[in-house]
Tab-separated table of C-alpha atoms in Angstrom:
chain	number	residue	atom	x	y	z
A	20	MET	CA	-24.094	-21.350	-0.429
A	21	PRO	CA	-20.323	-21.110	-0.165
A	22	ILE	CA	-18.242	-21.749	-3.275
A	23	VAL	CA	-16.195	-24.897	-2.808
A	24	ARG	CA	-12.928	-25.357	-4.715
A	25	THR	CA	-11.235	-28.739	-4.313
A	26	PRO	CA	-8.303	-29.360	-6.690
A	27	PRO	CA	-6.872	-32.815	-7.319
A	28	PRO	CA	-4.762	-34.084	-4.409
A	29	ALA	CA	-1.141	-33.020	-4.662
A	30	GLU	CA	1.665	-31.966	-2.393
A	31	PRO	CA	1.645	-28.148	-2.251
A	32	THR	CA	4.832	-26.264	-2.967
A	33	PRO	CA	5.828	-24.309	0.151
A	34	PRO	CA	6.542	-20.604	-0.237
A	35	VAL	CA	10.165	-19.474	-0.081
A	36	VAL	CA	10.818	-18.039	3.370
A	37	SER	CA	13.935	-16.202	4.530
A	38	ARG	CA	14.540	-17.455	8.044
A	39	ALA	CA	15.463	-15.010	10.784
A	40	PRO	CA	17.990	-16.324	13.291
A	41	GLU	CA	17.081	-17.281	16.848
A	42	THR	CA	13.301	-17.048	16.506
A	43	LEU	CA	10.785	-19.401	18.035
A	44	PRO	CA	8.210	-21.151	15.829
A	45	LEU	CA	4.528	-20.550	16.420
A	46	PRO	CA	2.349	-23.499	17.418
A	47	ARG	CA	1.322	-25.582	14.439
A	48	PHE	CA	-2.270	-25.139	13.282
A	49	ALA	CA	-4.594	-27.738	11.804
A	50	ALA	CA	-2.574	-28.142	8.625
A	51	ASP	CA	-5.117	-30.227	6.743
A	52	GLY	CA	-8.316	-28.437	7.722
A	53	PRO	CA	-10.466	-26.456	5.280
A	54	VAL	CA	-9.542	-22.849	4.528
A	55	ALA	CA	-12.365	-20.285	4.487
A	56	LEU	CA	-11.937	-17.201	2.278
A	57	LEU	CA	-14.265	-14.394	3.426
A	58	LEU	CA	-14.771	-11.617	0.861
A	59	PRO	CA	-17.463	-8.999	0.023
A	60	LEU	CA	-18.415	-10.617	-3.294
A	61	SER	CA	-21.703	-8.714	-3.512
A	62	GLY	CA	-22.365	-5.019	-3.104
A	63	ALA	CA	-20.097	-2.018	-3.614
A	64	TYR	CA	-16.823	-3.923	-3.171
A	65	ALA	CA	-17.650	-6.944	-5.299
A	66	ALA	CA	-15.243	-6.074	-8.122
A	67	PRO	CA	-12.109	-5.528	-5.996
A	68	ALA	CA	-13.009	-8.575	-3.900
A	69	ALA	CA	-13.255	-10.673	-7.058
A	70	ALA	CA	-9.700	-9.644	-7.989
A	71	VAL	CA	-8.468	-10.830	-4.573
A	72	ARG	CA	-10.324	-14.107	-5.042
A	73	GLU	CA	-8.761	-14.707	-8.453
A	74	GLY	CA	-5.267	-14.116	-7.079
A	75	PHE	CA	-5.865	-16.426	-4.130
A	76	LEU	CA	-7.260	-19.170	-6.355
A	77	ALA	CA	-4.404	-18.817	-8.839
A	78	ALA	CA	-1.822	-19.321	-6.094
A	79	HIS	CA	-3.874	-22.112	-4.520
A	80	PHE	CA	-4.023	-24.138	-7.716
A	81	ASP	CA	-0.470	-23.287	-8.820
A	82	ALA	CA	0.761	-24.802	-5.561
A	83	GLY	CA	-1.251	-27.972	-6.174
A	84	ASP	CA	-2.790	-27.540	-2.733
A	85	ALA	CA	-5.058	-30.446	-1.814
A	86	ARG	CA	-6.720	-28.659	1.092
A	87	GLU	CA	-10.378	-27.800	0.698
A	88	LEU	CA	-11.059	-24.133	0.049
A	89	ARG	CA	-14.463	-22.628	0.778
A	90	ILE	CA	-15.366	-19.097	-0.324
A	91	TYR	CA	-17.993	-17.100	1.561
A	92	ASP	CA	-19.649	-13.820	0.590
A	93	VAL	CA	-19.652	-11.440	3.572
A	94	GLY	CA	-21.520	-8.681	1.715
A	95	THR	CA	-21.300	-5.176	3.146
A	96	THR	CA	-23.212	-5.408	6.414
A	97	PRO	CA	-22.194	-6.628	9.879
A	98	GLU	CA	-25.031	-9.145	9.761
A	99	ARG	CA	-23.772	-10.720	6.531
A	100	LEU	CA	-20.259	-10.874	7.927
A	101	LEU	CA	-21.428	-12.584	11.109
A	102	SER	CA	-23.550	-15.055	9.150
A	103	ALA	CA	-20.713	-15.995	6.764
A	104	TYR	CA	-18.217	-16.251	9.607
A	105	GLN	CA	-20.473	-18.514	11.676
A	106	ARG	CA	-21.257	-20.691	8.664
A	107	ALA	CA	-17.540	-21.093	7.956
A	108	LEU	CA	-16.951	-22.259	11.523
A	109	ASP	CA	-19.968	-24.577	11.432
A	110	GLU	CA	-18.609	-26.168	8.265
A	111	GLY	CA	-15.272	-26.923	9.889
A	112	ALA	CA	-12.980	-24.075	8.815
A	113	ALA	CA	-9.533	-24.523	10.355
A	114	PHE	CA	-8.141	-21.231	9.017
A	115	ILE	CA	-9.878	-18.029	7.885
A	116	VAL	CA	-8.515	-15.606	5.275
A	117	GLY	CA	-10.279	-12.236	5.154
A	118	PRO	CA	-12.269	-10.117	5.325
A	119	LEU	CA	-11.065	-7.388	2.980
A	120	MET	CA	-12.499	-4.113	4.274
A	121	LYS	CA	-10.985	-2.405	7.322
A	122	GLU	CA	-14.294	-2.103	9.181
A	123	SER	CA	-15.075	-5.778	8.619
A	124	ALA	CA	-11.627	-6.813	9.843
A	125	ALA	CA	-12.161	-4.810	13.020
A	126	ARG	CA	-15.554	-6.458	13.599
A	127	LEU	CA	-14.129	-9.910	13.083
A	128	ALA	CA	-11.386	-9.187	15.604
A	129	THR	CA	-13.995	-8.364	18.265
A	130	MET	CA	-15.470	-11.854	17.786
A	131	ASN	CA	-12.209	-13.374	19.083
A	132	PRO	CA	-12.221	-16.193	16.489
A	133	PRO	CA	-11.414	-19.707	17.768
A	134	VAL	CA	-9.337	-20.464	14.647
A	135	PRO	CA	-6.394	-18.520	13.141
A	136	VAL	CA	-7.283	-15.579	10.893
A	137	LEU	CA	-5.277	-13.780	8.214
A	138	SER	CA	-7.041	-10.443	7.772
A	139	LEU	CA	-6.624	-8.712	4.416
A	140	ASN	CA	-6.498	-5.308	6.035
A	141	HIS	CA	-4.821	-3.780	9.066
A	142	LEU	CA	-6.475	-3.016	12.373
A	143	ASP	CA	-6.039	0.437	13.864
A	144	ALA	CA	-2.914	0.802	15.955
A	145	GLY	CA	-3.492	0.250	19.651
A	146	GLY	CA	-6.697	-1.735	19.170
A	147	PHE	CA	-7.464	-5.203	20.450
A	148	VAL	CA	-5.791	-8.006	18.477
A	149	PRO	CA	-6.952	-11.559	19.291
A	150	GLN	CA	-4.522	-14.439	19.536
A	151	ASP	CA	-3.552	-15.896	16.144
A	152	PHE	CA	-5.090	-12.911	14.315
A	153	PHE	CA	-2.623	-11.980	11.559
A	154	GLN	CA	-2.757	-8.930	9.301
A	155	ILE	CA	-1.616	-8.287	5.753
A	156	GLY	CA	-2.726	-5.567	3.369
A	157	LEU	CA	-1.889	-2.820	0.914
A	158	ALA	CA	-1.346	-0.034	3.428
A	159	PRO	CA	-0.307	3.261	1.791
A	160	GLU	CA	1.925	3.812	4.821
A	161	ASP	CA	4.239	1.151	3.369
A	162	GLU	CA	4.692	3.298	0.269
A	163	ALA	CA	5.394	6.449	2.273
A	164	ARG	CA	8.036	4.626	4.322
A	165	ALA	CA	9.575	3.253	1.129
A	166	ALA	CA	9.764	6.782	-0.306
A	167	ALA	CA	11.598	7.945	2.822
A	168	ASP	CA	14.017	5.009	2.549
A	169	ASP	CA	14.651	5.685	-1.132
A	170	ALA	CA	15.219	9.386	-0.518
A	171	ALA	CA	17.597	8.706	2.374
A	172	ALA	CA	19.596	6.346	0.150
A	173	GLY	CA	20.180	9.357	-2.108
A	174	ASN	CA	21.107	11.541	0.881
A	175	LEU	CA	17.833	13.466	0.622
A	176	ARG	CA	16.902	14.248	4.217
A	177	ASN	CA	14.437	17.139	4.267
A	178	ALA	CA	11.122	17.422	2.471
A	179	VAL	CA	7.951	19.358	1.974
A	180	ALA	CA	4.796	17.260	1.730
A	181	LEU	CA	1.356	17.876	0.246
A	182	VAL	CA	-1.332	15.285	0.988
A	183	PRO	CA	-5.118	15.235	0.586
A	184	GLU	CA	-7.399	16.148	3.459
A	185	GLY	CA	-8.725	13.228	5.462
A	186	ASP	CA	-7.602	10.037	7.157
A	187	TRP	CA	-5.632	8.679	4.169
A	188	GLY	CA	-3.485	11.802	3.937
A	189	ASP	CA	-2.935	11.914	7.697
A	190	ARG	CA	-1.768	8.294	7.789
A	191	VAL	CA	0.588	8.703	4.832
A	192	LEU	CA	2.075	11.901	6.235
A	193	ALA	CA	2.614	10.335	9.671
A	194	ALA	CA	4.335	7.298	8.140
A	195	LEU	CA	6.590	9.472	5.972
A	196	GLU	CA	7.529	11.707	8.882
A	197	GLY	CA	8.212	8.786	11.204
A	198	ARG	CA	10.501	6.977	8.773
A	199	MET	CA	12.338	10.165	7.790
A	200	ALA	CA	13.068	10.812	11.459
A	201	GLN	CA	14.699	7.385	11.677
A	202	TRP	CA	17.117	8.481	8.947
A	203	GLY	CA	17.834	11.832	10.586
A	204	GLY	CA	15.554	13.734	8.229
A	205	ARG	CA	12.398	15.782	8.692
A	206	ILE	CA	9.414	17.283	6.966
A	207	VAL	CA	10.153	20.990	7.092
A	208	ALA	CA	6.652	21.959	5.950
A	209	SER	CA	3.431	20.121	5.136
A	210	ALA	CA	-0.065	20.976	3.992
A	211	ARG	CA	-3.362	19.349	3.032
A	212	TYR	CA	-5.272	20.017	-0.139
A	213	ARG	CA	-8.927	19.538	-0.963
A	214	GLN	CA	-9.394	16.930	-3.670
A	215	GLY	CA	-11.238	18.200	-6.708
A	216	VAL	CA	-9.859	21.749	-6.338
A	217	SER	CA	-7.376	22.381	-9.143
A	218	ASP	CA	-5.797	25.638	-8.024
A	219	GLN	CA	-3.504	24.950	-5.065
A	220	SER	CA	-1.122	27.771	-5.904
A	221	ASP	CA	-1.373	29.565	-2.556
A	222	VAL	CA	-0.826	26.364	-0.570
A	223	ILE	CA	2.169	25.351	-2.677
A	224	ALA	CA	3.660	28.847	-2.550
A	225	GLN	CA	3.559	28.655	1.248
A	226	LEU	CA	5.141	25.193	1.247
A	227	MET	CA	7.979	26.225	-1.018
A	228	GLY	CA	8.662	29.438	0.877
A	229	VAL	CA	7.952	31.514	-2.214
A	230	ALA	CA	5.147	33.373	-0.459
A	231	ALA	CA	7.550	34.407	2.310
A	232	SER	CA	10.086	35.530	-0.295
A	233	ARG	CA	7.472	37.717	-1.963
A	234	GLU	CA	6.460	39.196	1.383
A	235	ARG	CA	10.056	40.096	2.168
A	236	HIS	CA	10.322	41.847	-1.213
A	237	ARG	CA	7.110	43.769	-0.559
A	238	GLU	CA	8.412	44.945	2.806
A	239	LEU	CA	11.722	45.978	1.227
A	240	THR	CA	9.910	47.896	-1.521
A	241	ASN	CA	7.805	49.732	1.055
A	242	ALA	CA	10.866	50.574	3.124
A	243	LEU	CA	12.882	51.901	0.170
A	244	GLY	CA	9.996	53.568	-1.544
A	245	VAL	CA	11.189	52.361	-4.939
A	246	ARG	CA	10.691	49.311	-7.057
A	247	THR	CA	13.542	46.780	-7.220
A	248	GLU	CA	14.342	43.834	-9.440
A	249	PHE	CA	12.926	40.674	-7.886
A	250	ASP	CA	12.944	36.948	-8.520
A	251	ALA	CA	11.148	34.930	-5.841
A	252	ARG	CA	13.228	32.116	-4.380
A	253	ARG	CA	12.194	28.903	-2.723
A	254	ARG	CA	13.325	28.005	0.748
A	255	ALA	CA	16.833	26.559	0.881
A	256	ASP	CA	16.238	23.671	3.285
A	257	ILE	CA	14.373	21.314	0.917
A	258	ASP	CA	15.854	18.166	-0.608
A	259	PHE	CA	12.696	16.675	-2.137
A	260	VAL	CA	8.944	17.061	-2.544
A	261	PHE	CA	6.360	14.435	-1.576
A	262	VAL	CA	2.898	14.575	-3.141
A	263	GLY	CA	0.091	12.223	-2.150
A	264	ALA	CA	-2.104	12.293	-5.237
A	265	ARG	CA	-3.747	10.275	-7.966
A	266	ALA	CA	-2.352	10.604	-11.468
A	267	THR	CA	-5.059	13.082	-12.528
A	268	GLU	CA	-4.332	15.270	-9.502
A	269	ALA	CA	-0.556	14.977	-9.882
A	270	ARG	CA	-0.783	16.272	-13.453
A	271	VAL	CA	-2.351	19.448	-12.051
A	272	LEU	CA	-0.230	19.800	-8.912
A	273	LEU	CA	3.254	19.197	-10.301
A	274	PRO	CA	3.190	22.151	-12.759
A	275	GLN	CA	2.192	24.371	-9.823
A	276	PHE	CA	5.161	23.084	-7.838
A	277	ARG	CA	7.443	23.829	-10.792
A	278	PHE	CA	5.987	27.315	-11.105
A	279	HIS	CA	6.842	27.904	-7.469
A	280	ARG	CA	10.515	27.017	-7.937
A	281	ALA	CA	10.467	23.256	-7.305
A	282	THR	CA	12.217	22.544	-10.614
A	283	GLY	CA	15.323	20.467	-9.997
A	284	LEU	CA	14.042	18.866	-6.799
A	285	PRO	CA	13.201	15.138	-6.802
A	286	HIS	CA	9.462	14.525	-6.501
A	287	TYR	CA	7.948	11.450	-4.835
A	288	ALA	CA	4.412	10.063	-4.799
A	289	THR	CA	2.542	6.875	-3.859
A	290	SER	CA	1.540	4.125	-6.271
A	291	MET	CA	-1.723	5.925	-7.076
A	292	VAL	CA	0.133	7.774	-9.853
A	293	TYR	CA	0.930	4.547	-11.735
A	294	ASP	CA	-1.550	2.407	-13.659
A	295	GLY	CA	0.976	0.183	-15.419
A	296	ARG	CA	1.714	2.601	-18.253
A	297	GLY	CA	4.123	5.454	-18.857
A	298	ASP	CA	3.093	9.072	-18.534
A	299	ALA	CA	4.870	11.906	-20.344
A	300	GLU	CA	3.317	14.568	-18.113
A	301	LEU	CA	4.633	12.859	-14.967
A	302	ALA	CA	8.016	11.819	-16.342
A	303	GLY	CA	10.656	11.844	-13.608
A	304	LEU	CA	8.182	11.450	-10.749
A	305	ARG	CA	9.335	8.706	-8.363
A	306	PHE	CA	6.852	6.370	-6.705
A	307	CYS	CA	7.085	3.231	-4.617
A	308	ASP	CA	5.135	0.136	-5.567
A	309	MET	CA	4.939	-3.647	-5.404
A	310	PRO	CA	7.020	-6.040	-7.555
A	311	PHE	CA	3.858	-7.187	-9.326
A	312	MET	CA	3.557	-3.707	-10.841
A	313	LEU	CA	7.230	-2.806	-11.218
A	314	ASP	CA	8.356	-5.977	-12.974
A	315	THR	CA	8.491	-5.246	-16.716
A	316	THR	CA	10.103	-8.351	-18.237
A	317	GLY	CA	10.048	-11.219	-15.701
A	318	GLU	CA	7.561	-13.822	-14.499
A	319	LEU	CA	5.451	-11.331	-12.570
A	320	ALA	CA	5.095	-9.133	-15.648
A	321	GLN	CA	3.945	-12.147	-17.654
A	322	GLU	CA	1.442	-13.149	-14.994
A	323	ARG	CA	0.141	-9.582	-14.751
A	324	GLN	CA	-0.447	-9.583	-18.485
A	325	GLN	CA	-2.200	-12.954	-18.409
A	326	ALA	CA	-4.306	-12.128	-15.362
A	327	SER	CA	-5.461	-8.820	-16.850
A	328	SER	CA	-7.851	-10.752	-19.096
A	329	LEU	CA	-9.740	-12.068	-16.061
A	330	SER	CA	-12.867	-10.240	-15.014
A	331	ASN	CA	-12.073	-7.368	-12.598
A	332	VAL	CA	-8.342	-8.148	-12.409
A	333	GLY	CA	-7.439	-5.606	-15.102
A	334	ALA	CA	-8.886	-2.827	-12.949
A	335	TYR	CA	-7.415	-4.134	-9.683
A	336	PRO	CA	-4.071	-5.805	-10.403
A	337	ARG	CA	-2.672	-4.933	-6.978
A	338	LEU	CA	-5.567	-6.702	-5.259
A	339	TYR	CA	-4.937	-9.767	-7.407
A	340	ALA	CA	-1.350	-9.694	-6.111
A	341	LEU	CA	-2.676	-9.350	-2.560
A	342	GLY	CA	-4.719	-12.500	-3.104
A	343	ARG	CA	-1.628	-14.372	-4.241
A	344	ASP	CA	0.400	-13.269	-1.257
A	345	ALA	CA	-2.460	-13.980	1.135
A	346	TYR	CA	-2.429	-17.587	-0.021
A	347	ALA	CA	1.351	-17.885	0.421
A	348	VAL	CA	1.283	-16.395	3.921
A	349	ALA	CA	-1.771	-18.404	5.002
A	350	ALA	CA	-0.235	-21.644	3.716
A	351	ALA	CA	3.030	-20.958	5.548
A	352	LEU	CA	1.222	-20.053	8.758
A	353	GLN	CA	-1.089	-23.047	8.672
A	354	ARG	CA	1.837	-25.419	8.274
A	355	GLY	CA	3.909	-23.715	10.966
A	356	GLY	CA	6.513	-22.658	8.423
A	357	LEU	CA	6.526	-18.927	9.192
A	358	ARG	CA	7.874	-17.313	12.336
A	359	VAL	CA	8.235	-13.822	13.748
A	360	GLY	CA	11.257	-12.203	12.118
A	361	ASP	CA	10.929	-14.128	8.849
A	362	SER	CA	10.487	-12.551	5.420
A	363	LEU	CA	8.798	-13.831	2.294
A	364	ASP	CA	9.473	-12.594	-1.239
A	365	GLY	CA	5.951	-11.772	-2.400
A	366	ALA	CA	4.129	-10.217	-5.330
A	367	THR	CA	3.118	-7.226	-3.180
A	368	GLY	CA	6.606	-6.683	-1.766
A	369	MET	CA	9.139	-8.246	0.530
A	370	LEU	CA	6.806	-9.378	3.304
A	371	GLU	CA	8.363	-8.958	6.725
A	372	TRP	CA	6.837	-10.349	9.890
A	373	GLY	CA	8.034	-7.787	12.367
A	374	ASP	CA	5.795	-8.444	15.375
A	375	SER	CA	3.301	-10.955	16.686
A	376	SER	CA	0.509	-10.189	14.220
A	377	THR	CA	1.398	-7.644	11.510
A	378	ILE	CA	3.081	-8.453	8.221
A	379	GLN	CA	4.516	-5.356	6.546
A	380	ARG	CA	5.757	-4.814	3.007
A	381	ARG	CA	9.129	-3.494	1.923
A	382	LEU	CA	8.851	-1.925	-1.519
A	383	ARG	CA	11.057	-0.633	-4.318
A	384	CYS	CA	10.765	2.737	-6.008
A	385	ALA	CA	10.835	3.651	-9.681
A	386	ALA	CA	10.596	6.750	-11.863
A	387	LEU	CA	7.875	7.323	-14.428
A	388	ARG	CA	8.892	7.829	-18.050
A	389	ALA	CA	6.867	8.678	-21.104
A	390	ASP	CA	7.173	5.091	-22.350
A	391	GLY	CA	7.057	3.212	-19.022
A	392	ILE	CA	9.127	3.227	-15.840
A	393	ASP	CA	12.759	3.224	-14.812
A	394	ALA	CA	12.992	0.677	-11.997
A	395	GLY	CA	16.768	0.484	-11.979
A	396	LEU	CA	17.285	2.882	-9.073
A	397	GLY	CA	16.252	2.913	-5.444
A	398	LEU	CA	15.953	0.055	-2.968
C-alpha cells in the first residue's frame, strides 16, 4: 500500500524564483491534484531513497502544503516500477516525482506518462524525452563544470586531469573539458586510473611530463657518455590539476602528484572528497559542492545538523537536499510558477532551467582545511 501523507490544510509558501525576461509560461498543470513520490524504498537503494523521502517530506510540511502526497515503493525491478507507476495513476496522481535511479528514470520515460513527471535523475543525452518530463539530479558533471568556472575566475586555463576508469570518469572528464573550452582553456593531458590500485606513479609521471623529462636526461647522458646533475621538471603548460577521486583515494593520489612536481599548483576535485568535516591530509584541495554542504553557520547548516539525526540522512545528506529541492521545483511546476530561463535558489545549488526539460545546478567551490572548509573564495 502507498504511504499517504496529508498535512492540515494551509496555503503553501511558493519557492523563490528568479524570473528570466521575455520567457513564456508553461501550461498550468492540475494544481490541486495528488502528488505521487516514486522511490526504491526496498532493496539495495532503500537507504539513499529514504534520505530523499525525508527531504521531500520536510519541505512539503514546512510549506504547509495541503495537497495530498502519496509515496510508492518502486523496488529495484522494472516490474515493481511499472506496478507502482500504474497504481499511482489509478489513484489519481496529477504529478509524479521520481524515480531516483537512472535506469528507472529511463524506463519511465519510455512509458510516455500522461501526467507531468519530475525525474530525480537525468536521462542520457540524445534520448527520447516525453512532453512534460522534467529532470533534476546530482550529476557529477555539474561539479566538473563548476571547477572549470572557478579555475577560469582565477585565470587558470590549462589542466591535467586524472579520473577513474568507467562511465563516471568519462562523463566528468567530458564536462570539465567542455566547460574549459568555453573559457578558452583546455585539458593538456588526461588519464584514467583503476580504483583500488594505490600506486599510480607511472600514470601521474606521464601526466605531469616528468617521465618525458627523465627520458630526455637519459638520452643526454647516453649522448655525452657521462653522468650529469639532474632534477626532473614538470611540463610548463599546466595551471591546475583535476582529480576525480573519493577522499580515501585522494589521500593516496595527491602525495604522488606532489612527488612528481605538482607542488604549488591548485588542485581540484569533486564533492566526493568532502563528508562535512575538515581533513588535514587534503588541506588546500578545492572542490565544488552544494550550498547544503558548504553552509557552515546559516540556516542550511542548522537544518543539516538537525536532519542528520534522522535515519539514513546522516549518511546521505546530499540526497536529503535533493528531496527538498525536488519538492520546491515540483510545487513551482505544478502551479505554473516556473518557466524556461528561470532560476531557483536551492539547497543543492542555484537551479537553472536552461532548456525544455533539464534543470541544472550552479555550484560554489571551497577549499578543505584541517578544521573544516574555506568557502570564501570562488563563485
